[in-house]
mmCIF file of C-alpha atoms and ligand atoms in Angstrom:
data_model
loop_
_atom_site.group_PDB
_atom_site.id
_atom_site.type_symbol
_atom_site.label_atom_id
_atom_site.label_comp_id
_atom_site.label_asym_id
_atom_site.label_seq_id
_atom_site.Cartn_x
_atom_site.Cartn_y
_atom_site.Cartn_z
ATOM 1 C CA MET A 1140 5.034 -17.708 -16.481
ATOM 2 C CA PRO A 1141 6.447 -14.206 -15.836
ATOM 3 C CA PRO A 1142 4.351 -11.156 -16.727
ATOM 4 C CA LEU A 1143 5.195 -9.184 -19.858
ATOM 5 C CA GLN A 1144 7.792 -6.435 -19.555
ATOM 6 C CA PRO A 1145 6.532 -3.302 -21.262
ATOM 7 C CA GLY A 1146 8.708 -1.765 -23.970
ATOM 8 C CA LEU A 1147 9.289 1.979 -23.729
ATOM 9 C CA GLU A 1148 6.760 2.700 -26.475
ATOM 10 C CA ASP A 1149 4.070 0.283 -25.367
ATOM 11 C CA ASN A 1150 0.604 1.307 -24.273
ATOM 12 C CA LEU A 1151 0.496 0.034 -20.682
ATOM 13 C CA ALA A 1152 -3.201 -0.809 -20.915
ATOM 14 C CA GLU A 1153 -2.379 -3.499 -23.506
ATOM 15 C CA HIS A 1154 -0.525 -5.438 -20.805
ATOM 16 C CA ILE A 1155 -3.553 -5.688 -18.562
ATOM 17 C CA GLU A 1156 -5.570 -8.912 -18.624
ATOM 18 C CA ARG A 1157 -8.557 -7.436 -16.810
ATOM 19 C CA VAL A 1158 -9.428 -4.411 -14.731
ATOM 20 C CA LEU A 1159 -10.198 -5.366 -11.142
ATOM 21 C CA LEU A 1160 -11.074 -1.892 -9.810
ATOM 22 C CA ASN A 1161 -11.762 1.019 -12.130
ATOM 23 C CA GLU A 1162 -11.447 4.696 -11.233
ATOM 24 C CA ASP A 1163 -15.047 4.933 -9.985
ATOM 25 C CA ASP A 1164 -14.611 1.821 -7.829
ATOM 26 C CA ILE A 1165 -11.469 3.348 -6.354
ATOM 27 C CA LYS A 1166 -13.170 6.659 -5.634
ATOM 28 C CA GLY A 1167 -15.975 4.868 -3.778
ATOM 29 C CA ILE A 1168 -13.488 2.882 -1.704
ATOM 30 C CA ILE A 1169 -11.468 5.998 -0.843
ATOM 31 C CA ASP A 1170 -14.570 7.952 0.201
ATOM 32 C CA ASP A 1171 -15.716 5.116 2.496
ATOM 33 C CA LEU A 1172 -12.302 4.694 4.108
ATOM 34 C CA ALA A 1173 -11.845 8.440 4.546
ATOM 35 C CA ALA A 1174 -15.266 8.849 6.166
ATOM 36 C CA ARG A 1175 -14.540 6.054 8.663
ATOM 37 C CA ILE A 1176 -11.067 7.391 9.443
ATOM 38 C CA SER A 1177 -12.292 10.985 9.790
ATOM 39 C CA GLY A 1178 -14.900 9.820 12.314
ATOM 40 C CA ASP A 1179 -12.627 7.479 14.260
ATOM 41 C CA TYR A 1180 -9.783 10.010 14.589
ATOM 42 C CA GLU A 1181 -11.819 13.101 15.363
ATOM 43 C CA GLY A 1182 -10.041 15.083 18.111
ATOM 44 C CA LYS A 1183 -6.895 12.942 17.772
ATOM 45 C CA ARG A 1184 -3.507 13.902 16.401
ATOM 46 C CA LEU A 1185 -3.581 11.805 13.243
ATOM 47 C CA LEU A 1186 -0.338 11.011 11.468
ATOM 48 C CA LEU A 1187 -0.551 9.092 8.198
ATOM 49 C CA ILE A 1188 2.638 7.154 7.447
ATOM 50 C CA GLY A 1189 2.819 5.928 3.867
ATOM 51 C CA ILE A 1190 5.057 2.991 2.972
ATOM 52 C CA LEU A 1191 7.055 3.842 -0.151
ATOM 53 C CA LYS A 1192 6.859 3.422 -2.942
ATOM 54 C CA GLY A 1193 3.607 1.535 -3.427
ATOM 55 C CA ALA A 1194 1.382 3.668 -1.163
ATOM 56 C CA TYR A 1195 2.105 7.039 -2.761
ATOM 57 C CA VAL A 1196 -1.005 7.207 -4.974
ATOM 58 C CA PHE A 1197 -3.366 5.753 -2.370
ATOM 59 C CA LEU A 1198 -2.057 8.065 0.340
ATOM 60 C CA ALA A 1199 -2.437 11.119 -1.886
ATOM 61 C CA ASP A 1200 -6.100 10.289 -2.549
ATOM 62 C CA LEU A 1201 -6.895 9.154 0.996
ATOM 63 C CA ALA A 1202 -5.353 12.228 2.649
ATOM 64 C CA ARG A 1203 -7.349 14.553 0.390
ATOM 65 C CA ALA A 1204 -10.601 12.759 1.231
ATOM 66 C CA ILE A 1205 -10.006 12.871 5.010
ATOM 67 C CA SER A 1206 -11.878 15.835 6.475
ATOM 68 C CA ILE A 1207 -10.010 16.225 9.783
ATOM 69 C CA PRO A 1208 -6.491 17.664 10.252
ATOM 70 C CA CYS A 1209 -3.672 15.180 9.719
ATOM 71 C CA GLU A 1210 0.052 15.103 9.102
ATOM 72 C CA VAL A 1211 1.816 12.975 6.492
ATOM 73 C CA GLU A 1212 5.134 11.127 6.610
ATOM 74 C CA PHE A 1213 6.687 8.338 4.581
ATOM 75 C CA LEU A 1214 8.847 5.335 5.355
ATOM 76 C CA ARG A 1215 10.836 3.308 2.890
ATOM 77 C CA VAL A 1216 11.538 -0.346 3.479
ATOM 78 C CA SER A 1217 13.760 -2.709 1.516
ATOM 79 C CA SER A 1218 11.888 -5.249 -0.581
ATOM 80 C CA TYR A 1219 12.670 -8.764 0.597
ATOM 81 C CA ARG A 1220 11.276 -10.030 -2.701
ATOM 82 C CA ASN A 1221 14.377 -8.857 -4.574
ATOM 83 C CA MET A 1222 16.853 -10.088 -2.010
ATOM 84 C CA ALA A 1223 18.860 -13.261 -1.656
ATOM 85 C CA ARG A 1224 17.900 -13.637 2.003
ATOM 86 C CA PRO A 1225 14.119 -13.625 2.401
ATOM 87 C CA GLY A 1226 12.900 -12.053 5.611
ATOM 88 C CA ALA A 1227 15.867 -9.699 5.987
ATOM 89 C CA LEU A 1228 13.957 -6.449 5.870
ATOM 90 C CA GLU A 1229 15.382 -3.079 6.752
ATOM 91 C CA VAL A 1230 14.145 0.489 6.944
ATOM 92 C CA LEU A 1231 15.871 2.465 4.195
ATOM 93 C CA SER A 1232 14.608 5.890 5.135
ATOM 94 C CA ASP A 1233 13.341 6.295 8.693
ATOM 95 C CA LEU A 1234 11.325 8.990 10.442
ATOM 96 C CA SER A 1235 13.395 11.561 12.300
ATOM 97 C CA MET A 1236 10.534 12.705 14.552
ATOM 98 C CA PRO A 1237 9.243 11.305 17.865
ATOM 99 C CA LEU A 1238 5.836 9.585 17.639
ATOM 100 C CA GLU A 1239 4.738 9.658 21.303
ATOM 101 C CA ASP A 1240 2.126 12.359 20.712
ATOM 102 C CA TYR A 1241 0.640 10.874 17.553
ATOM 103 C CA ASP A 1242 -2.128 8.496 16.639
ATOM 104 C CA VAL A 1243 -0.349 6.769 13.784
ATOM 105 C CA LEU A 1244 -2.150 5.219 10.837
ATOM 106 C CA VAL A 1245 0.142 3.219 8.548
ATOM 107 C CA VAL A 1246 -0.992 3.472 4.938
ATOM 108 C CA GLU A 1247 0.009 0.620 2.633
ATOM 109 C CA ASP A 1248 -0.892 -0.381 -0.902
ATOM 110 C CA ILE A 1249 -1.448 -4.096 -0.321
ATOM 111 C CA LEU A 1250 -1.338 -6.633 2.482
ATOM 112 C CA ASP A 1251 -0.089 -9.897 1.016
ATOM 113 C CA SER A 1252 1.959 -12.387 3.069
ATOM 114 C CA GLY A 1253 2.068 -9.826 5.888
ATOM 115 C CA THR A 1254 5.860 -9.943 6.174
ATOM 116 C CA THR A 1255 6.469 -6.289 5.297
ATOM 117 C CA LEU A 1256 3.749 -4.877 7.504
ATOM 118 C CA ASP A 1257 4.579 -7.120 10.446
ATOM 119 C CA PHE A 1258 8.099 -5.723 10.299
ATOM 120 C CA MET A 1259 6.977 -2.099 9.817
ATOM 121 C CA LEU A 1260 4.445 -2.245 12.636
ATOM 122 C CA GLY A 1261 7.101 -3.638 15.010
ATOM 123 C CA HIS A 1262 9.484 -0.884 13.964
ATOM 124 C CA LEU A 1263 6.866 1.810 14.621
ATOM 125 C CA ARG A 1264 5.538 0.262 17.833
ATOM 126 C CA ALA A 1265 9.053 0.623 19.286
ATOM 127 C CA LYS A 1266 8.677 4.400 18.856
ATOM 128 C CA ASN A 1267 5.708 4.367 21.296
ATOM 129 C CA PRO A 1268 3.016 6.186 19.343
ATOM 130 C CA ARG A 1269 -0.173 6.996 21.275
ATOM 131 C CA SER A 1270 -1.922 4.493 19.030
ATOM 132 C CA LEU A 1271 -0.977 2.475 15.967
ATOM 133 C CA ALA A 1272 -3.341 1.196 13.293
ATOM 134 C CA LEU A 1273 -3.110 -0.036 9.729
ATOM 135 C CA CYS A 1274 -4.961 0.909 6.565
ATOM 136 C CA ALA A 1275 -4.343 -1.235 3.461
ATOM 137 C CA PHE A 1276 -5.953 -0.374 0.137
ATOM 138 C CA LEU A 1277 -5.966 -4.033 -0.937
ATOM 139 C CA ASP A 1278 -5.854 -7.238 1.066
ATOM 140 C CA LYS A 1279 -5.108 -10.759 -0.183
ATOM 141 C CA PRO A 1280 -6.066 -12.734 2.938
ATOM 142 C CA SER A 1281 -5.497 -16.090 1.218
ATOM 143 C CA ARG A 1282 -1.759 -15.293 0.941
ATOM 144 C CA ARG A 1283 -1.113 -14.516 4.604
ATOM 145 C CA SER A 1284 1.863 -16.301 6.210
ATOM 146 C CA VAL A 1285 2.398 -13.871 9.112
ATOM 147 C CA SER A 1286 -0.518 -12.912 11.341
ATOM 148 C CA VAL A 1287 -1.292 -9.264 10.513
ATOM 149 C CA GLU A 1288 -4.739 -7.745 10.193
ATOM 150 C CA ALA A 1289 -5.526 -4.291 8.880
ATOM 151 C CA ASP A 1290 -7.902 -2.028 10.825
ATOM 152 C CA TYR A 1291 -9.105 -0.530 7.537
ATOM 153 C CA VAL A 1292 -9.183 -2.475 4.273
ATOM 154 C CA GLY A 1293 -10.236 -0.934 0.971
ATOM 155 C CA ARG A 1294 -11.014 -4.189 -0.810
ATOM 156 C CA GLU A 1295 -10.241 -7.865 -0.348
ATOM 157 C CA ILE A 1296 -9.007 -9.392 -3.605
ATOM 158 C CA PRO A 1297 -8.250 -12.944 -4.766
ATOM 159 C CA ASP A 1298 -4.694 -14.214 -5.154
ATOM 160 C CA ALA A 1299 -3.711 -12.505 -8.425
ATOM 161 C CA PHE A 1300 -0.736 -10.247 -9.112
ATOM 162 C CA VAL A 1301 -2.148 -6.763 -9.558
ATOM 163 C CA VAL A 1302 -0.613 -3.499 -10.754
ATOM 164 C CA GLY A 1303 -1.560 0.146 -11.082
ATOM 165 C CA TYR A 1304 -2.619 2.849 -8.629
ATOM 166 C CA GLY A 1305 0.904 2.828 -7.140
ATOM 167 C CA LEU A 1306 1.489 -0.931 -7.372
ATOM 168 C CA ASP A 1307 4.295 -2.074 -9.654
ATOM 169 C CA TYR A 1308 5.761 -4.995 -11.450
ATOM 170 C CA ALA A 1309 9.542 -4.414 -11.821
ATOM 171 C CA GLN A 1310 8.934 -0.682 -11.127
ATOM 172 C CA ARG A 1311 6.477 -0.311 -14.013
ATOM 173 C CA TYR A 1312 2.705 0.221 -14.107
ATOM 174 C CA ARG A 1313 2.521 2.411 -10.968
ATOM 175 C CA ASN A 1314 1.012 5.221 -13.049
ATOM 176 C CA LEU A 1315 -2.017 3.259 -14.286
ATOM 177 C CA PRO A 1316 -5.060 4.983 -12.754
ATOM 178 C CA TYR A 1317 -6.836 1.653 -12.022
ATOM 179 C CA ILE A 1318 -6.031 -1.745 -10.483
ATOM 180 C CA GLY A 1319 -5.503 -4.428 -13.114
ATOM 181 C CA VAL A 1320 -4.318 -8.015 -13.366
ATOM 182 C CA LEU A 1321 -1.220 -8.364 -15.540
ATOM 183 C CA LYS A 1322 -1.186 -10.520 -18.656
ATOM 184 C CA LEU A 1323 1.324 -13.349 -18.508
ATOM 185 C CA GLU A 1324 3.736 -14.177 -21.337
ATOM 186 C CA GLU A 1325 2.330 -16.634 -23.860
HETATM 187 P P1 IMP B 767 4.041 -8.856 1.930
HETATM 188 O O1 IMP B 767 5.227 -8.482 2.753
HETATM 189 O O2 IMP B 767 4.168 -10.230 1.342
HETATM 190 O O3 IMP B 767 2.715 -8.646 2.624
HETATM 191 O O4 IMP B 767 4.084 -7.958 0.627
HETATM 192 C C1 IMP B 767 3.794 -6.643 0.682
HETATM 193 C C2 IMP B 767 4.419 -5.917 -0.464
HETATM 194 O O5 IMP B 767 4.600 -6.735 -1.624
HETATM 195 C C3 IMP B 767 3.481 -4.828 -0.873
HETATM 196 O O6 IMP B 767 3.745 -3.674 -0.136
HETATM 197 C C4 IMP B 767 3.762 -4.690 -2.341
HETATM 198 O O7 IMP B 767 4.830 -3.793 -2.493
HETATM 199 C C5 IMP B 767 4.184 -6.051 -2.777
HETATM 200 N N1 IMP B 767 3.066 -6.797 -3.394
HETATM 201 C C6 IMP B 767 2.350 -7.815 -2.875
HETATM 202 N N2 IMP B 767 1.408 -8.256 -3.715
HETATM 203 C C7 IMP B 767 1.509 -7.476 -4.814
HETATM 204 C C8 IMP B 767 0.784 -7.423 -6.064
HETATM 205 O O8 IMP B 767 -0.181 -8.165 -6.353
HETATM 206 N N3 IMP B 767 1.207 -6.477 -6.945
HETATM 207 C C9 IMP B 767 2.241 -5.617 -6.701
HETATM 208 N N4 IMP B 767 2.932 -5.634 -5.546
HETATM 209 C C10 IMP B 767 2.573 -6.559 -4.618
HETATM 210 MG MG1 MG B 768 4.516 -1.871 -0.792
#
């Protein structure tokens, strides 16, 4: 059953079956991640690379909770989910800078099958950063088909399709301030 598509006048909250992480939960997760990252990267040249579009909200909160200096960049990758040929990923907007002097932390909204991040990490590894690590706000380990582990995980969640806090369904729901499970059509 596909999820509901919101009409332009709908209240988005009415499309949510249940809230998985509310705003307080999210704040707690961000503070924990930021404290660990700030400690681990002290004295290093930290570069946060957000994967667009999904990571934009998470990265904005995480970066503001990190207490050490860091730089911020973004990468955009094609979504294999909307394509005829699964697995054919490509970088749509690449970094123009060298990464050799940076300790890179990839910031992603959710680690699902692992396909996207496996591809992105390979792409970035080829640029020879000083170090390369991964921070995913959400992780659905039960869905993994490619072996990828995140160094920092906000919260492991069960196999449900979630939206909000940057995550979309058909480009909608990114602006919900919490993580919710979508209602399915009756
Ligand atoms: P993967 O390549 O299968 O790991 O999928 C990663 C991408 O799929 C994420 O960056 C999201 O953009 C999207 N995705 C995976 N699960 C969800 C979900 O539950 N809600 C919204 N987007 C998702
Ligand atoms: Mg994404």
